mmCIF file of C-alpha atoms and ligand atoms in Angstrom:
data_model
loop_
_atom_site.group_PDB
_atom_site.id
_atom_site.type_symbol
_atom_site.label_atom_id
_atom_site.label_comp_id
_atom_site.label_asym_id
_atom_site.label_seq_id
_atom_site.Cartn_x
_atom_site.Cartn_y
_atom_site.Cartn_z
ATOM 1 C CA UNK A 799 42.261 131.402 89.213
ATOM 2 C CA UNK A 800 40.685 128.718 86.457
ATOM 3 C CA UNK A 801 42.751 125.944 84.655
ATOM 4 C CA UNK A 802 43.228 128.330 81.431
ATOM 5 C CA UNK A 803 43.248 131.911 83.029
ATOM 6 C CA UNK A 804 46.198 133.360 81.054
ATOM 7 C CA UNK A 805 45.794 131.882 78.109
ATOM 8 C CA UNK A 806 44.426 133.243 74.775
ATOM 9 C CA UNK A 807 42.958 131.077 72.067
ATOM 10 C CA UNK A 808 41.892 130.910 68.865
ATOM 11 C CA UNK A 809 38.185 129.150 67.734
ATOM 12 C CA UNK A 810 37.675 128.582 64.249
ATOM 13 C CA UNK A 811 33.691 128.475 62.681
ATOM 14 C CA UNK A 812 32.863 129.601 66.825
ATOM 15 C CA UNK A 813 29.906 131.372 65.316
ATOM 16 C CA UNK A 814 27.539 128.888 66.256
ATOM 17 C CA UNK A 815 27.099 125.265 67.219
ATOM 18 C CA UNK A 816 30.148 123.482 68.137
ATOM 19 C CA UNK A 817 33.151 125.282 67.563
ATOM 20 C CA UNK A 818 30.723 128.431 69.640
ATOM 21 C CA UNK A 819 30.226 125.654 72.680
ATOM 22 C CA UNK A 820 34.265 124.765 72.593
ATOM 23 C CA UNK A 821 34.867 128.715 72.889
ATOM 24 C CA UNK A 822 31.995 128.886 75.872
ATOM 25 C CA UNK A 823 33.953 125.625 77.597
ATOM 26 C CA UNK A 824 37.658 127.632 77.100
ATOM 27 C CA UNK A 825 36.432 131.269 78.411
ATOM 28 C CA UNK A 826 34.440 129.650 81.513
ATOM 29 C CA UNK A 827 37.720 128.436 82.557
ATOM 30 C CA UNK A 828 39.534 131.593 82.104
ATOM 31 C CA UNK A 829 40.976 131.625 78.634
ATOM 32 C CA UNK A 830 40.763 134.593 76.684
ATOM 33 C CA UNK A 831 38.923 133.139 73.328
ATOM 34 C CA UNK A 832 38.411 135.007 69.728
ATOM 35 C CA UNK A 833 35.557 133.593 67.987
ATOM 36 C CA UNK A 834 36.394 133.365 63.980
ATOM 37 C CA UNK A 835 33.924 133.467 60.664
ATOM 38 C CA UNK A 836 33.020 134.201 58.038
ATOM 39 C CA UNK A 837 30.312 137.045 59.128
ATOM 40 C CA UNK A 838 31.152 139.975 61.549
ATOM 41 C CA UNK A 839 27.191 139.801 62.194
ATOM 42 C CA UNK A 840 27.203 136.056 63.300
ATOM 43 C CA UNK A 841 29.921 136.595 65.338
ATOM 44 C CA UNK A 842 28.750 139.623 67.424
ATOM 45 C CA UNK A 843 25.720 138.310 68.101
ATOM 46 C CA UNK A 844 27.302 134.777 69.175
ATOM 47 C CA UNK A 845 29.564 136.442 71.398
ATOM 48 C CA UNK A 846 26.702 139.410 72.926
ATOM 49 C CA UNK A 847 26.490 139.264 76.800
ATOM 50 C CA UNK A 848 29.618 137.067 76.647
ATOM 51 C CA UNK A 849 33.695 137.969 77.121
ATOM 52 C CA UNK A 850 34.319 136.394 73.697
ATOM 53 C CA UNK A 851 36.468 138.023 71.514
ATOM 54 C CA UNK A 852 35.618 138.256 67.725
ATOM 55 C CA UNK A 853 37.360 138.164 64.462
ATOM 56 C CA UNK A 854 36.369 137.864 60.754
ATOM 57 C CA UNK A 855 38.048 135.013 58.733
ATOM 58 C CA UNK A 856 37.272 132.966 55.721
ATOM 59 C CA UNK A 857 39.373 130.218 56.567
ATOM 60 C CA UNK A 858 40.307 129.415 52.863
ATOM 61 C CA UNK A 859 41.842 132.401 52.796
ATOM 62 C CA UNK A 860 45.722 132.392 53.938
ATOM 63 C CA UNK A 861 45.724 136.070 55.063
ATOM 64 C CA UNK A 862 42.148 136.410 56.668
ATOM 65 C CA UNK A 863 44.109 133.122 59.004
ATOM 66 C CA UNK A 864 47.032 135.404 59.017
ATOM 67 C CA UNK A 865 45.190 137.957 60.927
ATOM 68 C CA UNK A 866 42.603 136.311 62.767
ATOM 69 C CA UNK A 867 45.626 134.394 64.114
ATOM 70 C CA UNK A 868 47.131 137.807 65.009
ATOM 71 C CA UNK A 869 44.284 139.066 66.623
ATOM 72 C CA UNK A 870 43.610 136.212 68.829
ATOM 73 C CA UNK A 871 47.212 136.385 70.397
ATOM 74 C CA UNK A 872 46.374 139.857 71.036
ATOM 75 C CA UNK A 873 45.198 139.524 75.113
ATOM 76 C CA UNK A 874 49.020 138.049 76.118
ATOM 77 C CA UNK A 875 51.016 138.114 73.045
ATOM 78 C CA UNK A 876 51.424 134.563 72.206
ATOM 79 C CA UNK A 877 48.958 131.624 71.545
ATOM 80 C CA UNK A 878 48.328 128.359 73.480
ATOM 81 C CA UNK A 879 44.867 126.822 71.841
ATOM 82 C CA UNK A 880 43.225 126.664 68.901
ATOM 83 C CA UNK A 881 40.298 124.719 67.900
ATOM 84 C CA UNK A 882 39.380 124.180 64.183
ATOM 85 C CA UNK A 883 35.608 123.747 63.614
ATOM 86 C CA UNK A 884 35.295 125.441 61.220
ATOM 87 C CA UNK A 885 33.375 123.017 58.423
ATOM 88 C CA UNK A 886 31.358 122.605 55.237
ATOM 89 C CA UNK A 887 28.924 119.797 54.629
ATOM 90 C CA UNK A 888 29.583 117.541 51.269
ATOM 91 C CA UNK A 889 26.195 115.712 49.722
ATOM 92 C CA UNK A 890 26.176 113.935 46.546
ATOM 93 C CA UNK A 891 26.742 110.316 44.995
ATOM 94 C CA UNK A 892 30.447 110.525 43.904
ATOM 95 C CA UNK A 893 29.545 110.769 40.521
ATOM 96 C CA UNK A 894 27.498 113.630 40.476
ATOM 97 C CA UNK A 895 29.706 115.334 42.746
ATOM 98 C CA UNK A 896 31.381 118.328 40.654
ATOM 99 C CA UNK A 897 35.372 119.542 40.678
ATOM 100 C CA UNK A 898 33.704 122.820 42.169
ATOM 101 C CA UNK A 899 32.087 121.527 45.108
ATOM 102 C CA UNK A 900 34.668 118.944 45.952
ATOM 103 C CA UNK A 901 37.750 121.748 45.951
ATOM 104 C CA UNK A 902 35.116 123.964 48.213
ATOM 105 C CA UNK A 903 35.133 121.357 50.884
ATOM 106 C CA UNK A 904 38.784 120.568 50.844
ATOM 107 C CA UNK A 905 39.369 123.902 50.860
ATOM 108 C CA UNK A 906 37.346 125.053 54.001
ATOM 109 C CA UNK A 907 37.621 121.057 55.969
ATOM 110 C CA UNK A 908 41.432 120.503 55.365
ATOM 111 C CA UNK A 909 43.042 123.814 53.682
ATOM 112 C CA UNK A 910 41.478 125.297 56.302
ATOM 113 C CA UNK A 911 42.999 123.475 59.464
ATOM 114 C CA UNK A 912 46.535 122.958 57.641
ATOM 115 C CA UNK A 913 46.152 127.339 57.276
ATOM 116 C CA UNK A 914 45.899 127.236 61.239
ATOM 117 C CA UNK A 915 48.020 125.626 61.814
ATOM 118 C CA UNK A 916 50.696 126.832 60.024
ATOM 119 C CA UNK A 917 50.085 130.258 61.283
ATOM 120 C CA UNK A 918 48.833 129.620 65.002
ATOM 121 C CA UNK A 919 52.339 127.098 65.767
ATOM 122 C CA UNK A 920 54.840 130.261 65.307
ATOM 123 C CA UNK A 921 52.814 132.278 67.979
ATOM 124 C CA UNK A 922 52.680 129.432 70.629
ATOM 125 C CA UNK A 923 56.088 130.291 71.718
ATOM 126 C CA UNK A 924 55.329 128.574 75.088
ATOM 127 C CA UNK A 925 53.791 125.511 73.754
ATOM 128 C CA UNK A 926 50.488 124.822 72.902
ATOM 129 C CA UNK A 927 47.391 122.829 72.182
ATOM 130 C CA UNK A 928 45.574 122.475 68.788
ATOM 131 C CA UNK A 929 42.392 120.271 68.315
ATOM 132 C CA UNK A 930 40.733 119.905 65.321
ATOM 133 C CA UNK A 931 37.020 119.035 64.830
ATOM 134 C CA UNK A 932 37.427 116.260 62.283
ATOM 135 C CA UNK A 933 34.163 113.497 62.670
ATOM 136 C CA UNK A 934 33.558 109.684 62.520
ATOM 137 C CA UNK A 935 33.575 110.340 58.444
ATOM 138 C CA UNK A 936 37.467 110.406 58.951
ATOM 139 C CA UNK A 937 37.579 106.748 60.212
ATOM 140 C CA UNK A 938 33.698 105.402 58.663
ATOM 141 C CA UNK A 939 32.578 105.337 55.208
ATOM 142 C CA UNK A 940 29.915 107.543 54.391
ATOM 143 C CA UNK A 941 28.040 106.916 51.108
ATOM 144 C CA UNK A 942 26.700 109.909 49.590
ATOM 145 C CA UNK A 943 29.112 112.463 51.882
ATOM 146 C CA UNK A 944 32.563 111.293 50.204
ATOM 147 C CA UNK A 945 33.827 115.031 49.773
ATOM 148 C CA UNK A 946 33.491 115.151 53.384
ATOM 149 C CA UNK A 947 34.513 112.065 54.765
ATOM 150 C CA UNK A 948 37.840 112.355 52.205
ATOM 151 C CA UNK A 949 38.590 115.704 53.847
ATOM 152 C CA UNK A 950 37.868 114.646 57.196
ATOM 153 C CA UNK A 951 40.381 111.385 57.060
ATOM 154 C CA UNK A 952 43.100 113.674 55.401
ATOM 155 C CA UNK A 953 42.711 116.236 58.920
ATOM 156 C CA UNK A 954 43.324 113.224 60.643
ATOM 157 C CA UNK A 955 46.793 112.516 58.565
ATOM 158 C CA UNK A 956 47.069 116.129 58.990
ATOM 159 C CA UNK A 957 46.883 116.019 62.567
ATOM 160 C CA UNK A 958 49.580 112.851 63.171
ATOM 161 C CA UNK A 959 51.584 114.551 61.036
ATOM 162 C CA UNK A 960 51.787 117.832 62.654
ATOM 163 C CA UNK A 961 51.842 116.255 66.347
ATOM 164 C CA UNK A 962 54.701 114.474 65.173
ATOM 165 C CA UNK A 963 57.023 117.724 63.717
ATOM 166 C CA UNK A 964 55.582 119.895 66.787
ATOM 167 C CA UNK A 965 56.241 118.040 69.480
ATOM 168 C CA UNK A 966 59.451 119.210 70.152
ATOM 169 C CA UNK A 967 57.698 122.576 70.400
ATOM 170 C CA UNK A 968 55.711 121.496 72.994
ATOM 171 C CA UNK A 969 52.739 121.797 70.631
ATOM 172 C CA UNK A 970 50.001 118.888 71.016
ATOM 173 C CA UNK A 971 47.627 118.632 67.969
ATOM 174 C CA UNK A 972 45.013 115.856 68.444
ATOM 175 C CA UNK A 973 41.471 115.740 66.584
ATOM 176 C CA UNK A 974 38.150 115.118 68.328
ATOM 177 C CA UNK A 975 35.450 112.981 65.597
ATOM 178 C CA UNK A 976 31.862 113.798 66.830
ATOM 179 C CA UNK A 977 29.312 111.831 66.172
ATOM 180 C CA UNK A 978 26.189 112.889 64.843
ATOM 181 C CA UNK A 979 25.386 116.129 67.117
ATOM 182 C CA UNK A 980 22.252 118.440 66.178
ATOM 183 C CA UNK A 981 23.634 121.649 64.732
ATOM 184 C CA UNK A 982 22.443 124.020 61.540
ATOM 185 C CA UNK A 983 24.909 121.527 59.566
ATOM 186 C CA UNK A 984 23.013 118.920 60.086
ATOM 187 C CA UNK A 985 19.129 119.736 59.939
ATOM 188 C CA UNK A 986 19.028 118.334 56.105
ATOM 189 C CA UNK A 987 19.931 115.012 57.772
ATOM 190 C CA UNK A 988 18.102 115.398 61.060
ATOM 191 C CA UNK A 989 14.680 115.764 58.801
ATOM 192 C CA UNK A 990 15.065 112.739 57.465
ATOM 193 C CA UNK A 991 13.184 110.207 59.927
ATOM 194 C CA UNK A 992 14.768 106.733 58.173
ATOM 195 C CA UNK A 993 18.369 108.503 58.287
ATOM 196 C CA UNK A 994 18.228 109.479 61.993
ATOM 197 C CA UNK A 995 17.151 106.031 62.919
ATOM 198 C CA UNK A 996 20.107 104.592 61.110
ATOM 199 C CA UNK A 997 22.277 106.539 62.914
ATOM 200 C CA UNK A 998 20.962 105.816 66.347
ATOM 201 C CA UNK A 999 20.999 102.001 65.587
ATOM 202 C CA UNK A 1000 24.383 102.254 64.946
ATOM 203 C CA UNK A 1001 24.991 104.032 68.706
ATOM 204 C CA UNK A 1002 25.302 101.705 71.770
ATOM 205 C CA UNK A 1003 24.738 105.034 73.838
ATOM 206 C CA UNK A 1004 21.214 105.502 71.702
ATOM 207 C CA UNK A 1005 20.969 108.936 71.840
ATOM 208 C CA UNK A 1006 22.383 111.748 69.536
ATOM 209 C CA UNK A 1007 25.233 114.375 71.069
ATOM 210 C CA UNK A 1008 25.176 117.666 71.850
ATOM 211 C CA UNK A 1009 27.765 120.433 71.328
ATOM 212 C CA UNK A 1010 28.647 120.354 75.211
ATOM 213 C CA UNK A 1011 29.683 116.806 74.498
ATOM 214 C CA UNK A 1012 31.868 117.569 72.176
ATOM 215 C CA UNK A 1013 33.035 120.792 73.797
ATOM 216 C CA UNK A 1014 34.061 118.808 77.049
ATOM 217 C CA UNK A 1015 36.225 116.469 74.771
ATOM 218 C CA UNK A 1016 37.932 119.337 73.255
ATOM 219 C CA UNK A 1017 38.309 121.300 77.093
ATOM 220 C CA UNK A 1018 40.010 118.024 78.063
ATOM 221 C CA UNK A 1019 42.420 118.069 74.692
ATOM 222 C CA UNK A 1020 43.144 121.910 74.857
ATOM 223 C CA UNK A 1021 43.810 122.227 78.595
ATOM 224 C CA UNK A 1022 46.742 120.527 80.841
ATOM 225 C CA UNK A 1023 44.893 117.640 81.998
ATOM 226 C CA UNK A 1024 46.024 116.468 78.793
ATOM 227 C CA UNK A 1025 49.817 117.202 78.718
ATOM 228 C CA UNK A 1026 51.025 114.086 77.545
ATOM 229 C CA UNK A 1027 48.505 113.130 74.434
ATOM 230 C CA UNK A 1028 49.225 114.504 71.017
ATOM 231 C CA UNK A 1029 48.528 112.823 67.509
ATOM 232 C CA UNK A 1030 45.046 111.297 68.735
ATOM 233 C CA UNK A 1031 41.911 111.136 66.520
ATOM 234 C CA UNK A 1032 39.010 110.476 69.638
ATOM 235 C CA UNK A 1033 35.879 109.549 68.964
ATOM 236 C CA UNK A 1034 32.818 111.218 70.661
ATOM 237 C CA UNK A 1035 30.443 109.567 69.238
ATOM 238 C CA UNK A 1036 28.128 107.708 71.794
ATOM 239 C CA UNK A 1037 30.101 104.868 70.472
ATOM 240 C CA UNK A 1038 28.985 104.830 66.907
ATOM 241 C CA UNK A 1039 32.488 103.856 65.988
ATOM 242 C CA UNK A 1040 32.498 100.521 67.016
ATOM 243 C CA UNK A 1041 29.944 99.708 64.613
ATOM 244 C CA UNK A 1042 29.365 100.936 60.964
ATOM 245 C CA UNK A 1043 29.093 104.667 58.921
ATOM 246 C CA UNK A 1044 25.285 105.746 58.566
ATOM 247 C CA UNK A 1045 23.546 104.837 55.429
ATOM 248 C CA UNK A 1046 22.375 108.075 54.223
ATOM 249 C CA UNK A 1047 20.324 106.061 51.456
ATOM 250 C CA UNK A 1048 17.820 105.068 54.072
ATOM 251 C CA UNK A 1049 14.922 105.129 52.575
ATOM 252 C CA UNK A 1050 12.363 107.964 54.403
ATOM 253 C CA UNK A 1051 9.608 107.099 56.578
ATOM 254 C CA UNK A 1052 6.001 105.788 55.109
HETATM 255 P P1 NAD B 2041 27.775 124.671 62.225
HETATM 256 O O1 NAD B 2041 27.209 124.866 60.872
HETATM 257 O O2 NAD B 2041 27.033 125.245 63.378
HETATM 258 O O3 NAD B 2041 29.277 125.185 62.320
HETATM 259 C C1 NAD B 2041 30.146 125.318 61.233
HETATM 260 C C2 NAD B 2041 30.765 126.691 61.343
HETATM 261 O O4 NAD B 2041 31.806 126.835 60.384
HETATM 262 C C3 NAD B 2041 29.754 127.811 61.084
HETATM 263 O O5 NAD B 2041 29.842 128.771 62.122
HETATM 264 C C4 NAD B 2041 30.191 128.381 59.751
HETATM 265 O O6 NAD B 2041 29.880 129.731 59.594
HETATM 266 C C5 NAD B 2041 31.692 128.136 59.831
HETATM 267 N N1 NAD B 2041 32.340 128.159 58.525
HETATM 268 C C6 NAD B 2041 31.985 127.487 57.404
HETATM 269 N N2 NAD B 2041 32.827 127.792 56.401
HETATM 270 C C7 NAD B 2041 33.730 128.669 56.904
HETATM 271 C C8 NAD B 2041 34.846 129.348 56.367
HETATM 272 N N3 NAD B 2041 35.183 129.211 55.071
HETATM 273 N N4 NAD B 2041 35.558 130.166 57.173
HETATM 274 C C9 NAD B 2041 35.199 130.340 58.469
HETATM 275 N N5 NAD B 2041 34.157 129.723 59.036
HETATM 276 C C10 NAD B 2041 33.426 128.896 58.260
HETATM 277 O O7 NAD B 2041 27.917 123.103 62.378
HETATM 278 P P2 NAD B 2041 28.715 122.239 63.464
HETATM 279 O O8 NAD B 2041 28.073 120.916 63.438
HETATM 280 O O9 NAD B 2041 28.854 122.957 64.740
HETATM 281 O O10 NAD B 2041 30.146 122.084 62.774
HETATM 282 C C11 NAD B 2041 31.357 122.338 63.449
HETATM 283 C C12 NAD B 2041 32.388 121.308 63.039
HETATM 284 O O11 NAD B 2041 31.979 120.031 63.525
HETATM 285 C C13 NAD B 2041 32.553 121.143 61.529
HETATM 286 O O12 NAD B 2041 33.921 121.007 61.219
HETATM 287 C C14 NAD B 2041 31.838 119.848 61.232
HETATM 288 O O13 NAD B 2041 32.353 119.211 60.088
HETATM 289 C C15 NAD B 2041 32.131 119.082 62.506
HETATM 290 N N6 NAD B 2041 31.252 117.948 62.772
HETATM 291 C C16 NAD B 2041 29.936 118.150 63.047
HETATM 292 C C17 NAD B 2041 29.144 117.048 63.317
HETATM 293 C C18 NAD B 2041 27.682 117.186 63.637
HETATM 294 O O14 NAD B 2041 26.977 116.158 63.679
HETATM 295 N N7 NAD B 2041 27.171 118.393 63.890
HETATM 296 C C19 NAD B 2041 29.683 115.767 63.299
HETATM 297 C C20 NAD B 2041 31.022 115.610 63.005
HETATM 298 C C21 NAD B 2041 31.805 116.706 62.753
#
């Protein structure tokens, strides 16, 4: 008997990288997890030689959450986790940046989470946890990743402000904000030399993160060890929030 055997959850953008490491951390300690994204494809072969369960969702789209929520409650008939990561990248001076591009971000970042949660809350009818992946963009300026960061602080309002109506539900909805953690997201950023070694300069710890950090953060949040937090924005970052955002107009190496 593990920590989470009986429970079913739901992992947004757990095609790959981190949200696929949170749903690895969940279903090693029992829970029953469905993987959602975009591609059927992805998914299957994220979740091959695995007990993950998986579900296709764009979630911008209200009734692909619908469902995916549906099928994820599927194993015991209600829901008790659910971890948003699923995310889109935003690059571009804030002048250049067009109407387009900035409502594609909100729409997957924050329309995204708020579409979880709406649907997931009903079907935790004994309680629940919900974490979302926002990032140390929600609390750090980021020049040339406004889109982003903007969507990223408004998760984190999104995330007080649901902790605070679903509480008396005995729903907890905190946010983890990763640092900068090798992923496909972020291989533009990890090729550029100058950028990298801004980042780490900013990071007492001195070393980048890896999904299993942030997967450990988001066990803790998801599971009863942490019964009694709700509304919290953590930081797992390798302490890159004490000091400065990157400057992503470092210039590159040579
Ligand atoms: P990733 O590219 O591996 O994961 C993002 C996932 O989201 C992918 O599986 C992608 O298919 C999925 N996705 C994108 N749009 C979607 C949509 N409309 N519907 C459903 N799924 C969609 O990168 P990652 O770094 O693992 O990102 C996971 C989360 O972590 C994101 O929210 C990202 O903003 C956040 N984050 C990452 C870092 C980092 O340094 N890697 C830092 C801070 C925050």
């Amino acid at each position: 008997m593990n920590a989470l055997t009986g429970t079913a959850a739901l992992v947004t953008g757990g095609g790959s990288g981190i949200g696929l490491a949170c749903a690895l951390a969940l279903a090693g300690d029992g829970c029953a997890v469905t993987i959602a994204g975009r591609s059927a494809e992805r998914l299957e072969k994220a979740a091959a030689g695995t007990e993950l369960r998986t579900v296709a969702c764009d979630v911008a789209s209200e009734a692909d959450v619908a469902a995916a929520v549906a099928v994820a409650a599927e194993p015991t008939g209600r829901l008790d986790i659910v971890v948003t990561a699923a995310g889109t990248p935003g690059l571009g001076a804030i002048t250049d940046i067009t109407l387009a591009d900035w409502n594609a971000v909100m729409a997957v970042n924050l329309t995204g989470t708020f579409l979880c949660i709406k649907h997931a809350a009903p079907r935790m009818t004994e309680g629940g946890s919900i974490v979302a992946i926002s990032s140390i963009a929600g609390s750090h300026t980021h020049r040339l990743m406004s889109s982003y960061a903007v969507s990223k602080s408004a998760v984190d309002a999104l995330v007080r402000n649901a902790a605070d109506e679903l509480g008396a539900q005995s729903i907890r909805v905190n946010a983890v904000r990763p640092g900068l953690v090798p992923t496909e997201m972020t291989e533009l950023v990890l090729d550029m030399t100058g950028i990298v070694n801004d980042y780490l300069a900013q990071m007492p710890l001195g070393r980048l993160g890896t999904v299993e950090d942030v997967a450990a953060a988001v066990r803790y949040l998801a599971g009863p060890e942490s019964s009694w937090v709700t509304g919290q924005c953590i930081g797992v970052d390798g302490g890159h929030s004490l000091r400065r955002g990157p400057d992503l107009t470092a210039p590159p190496p040579g």
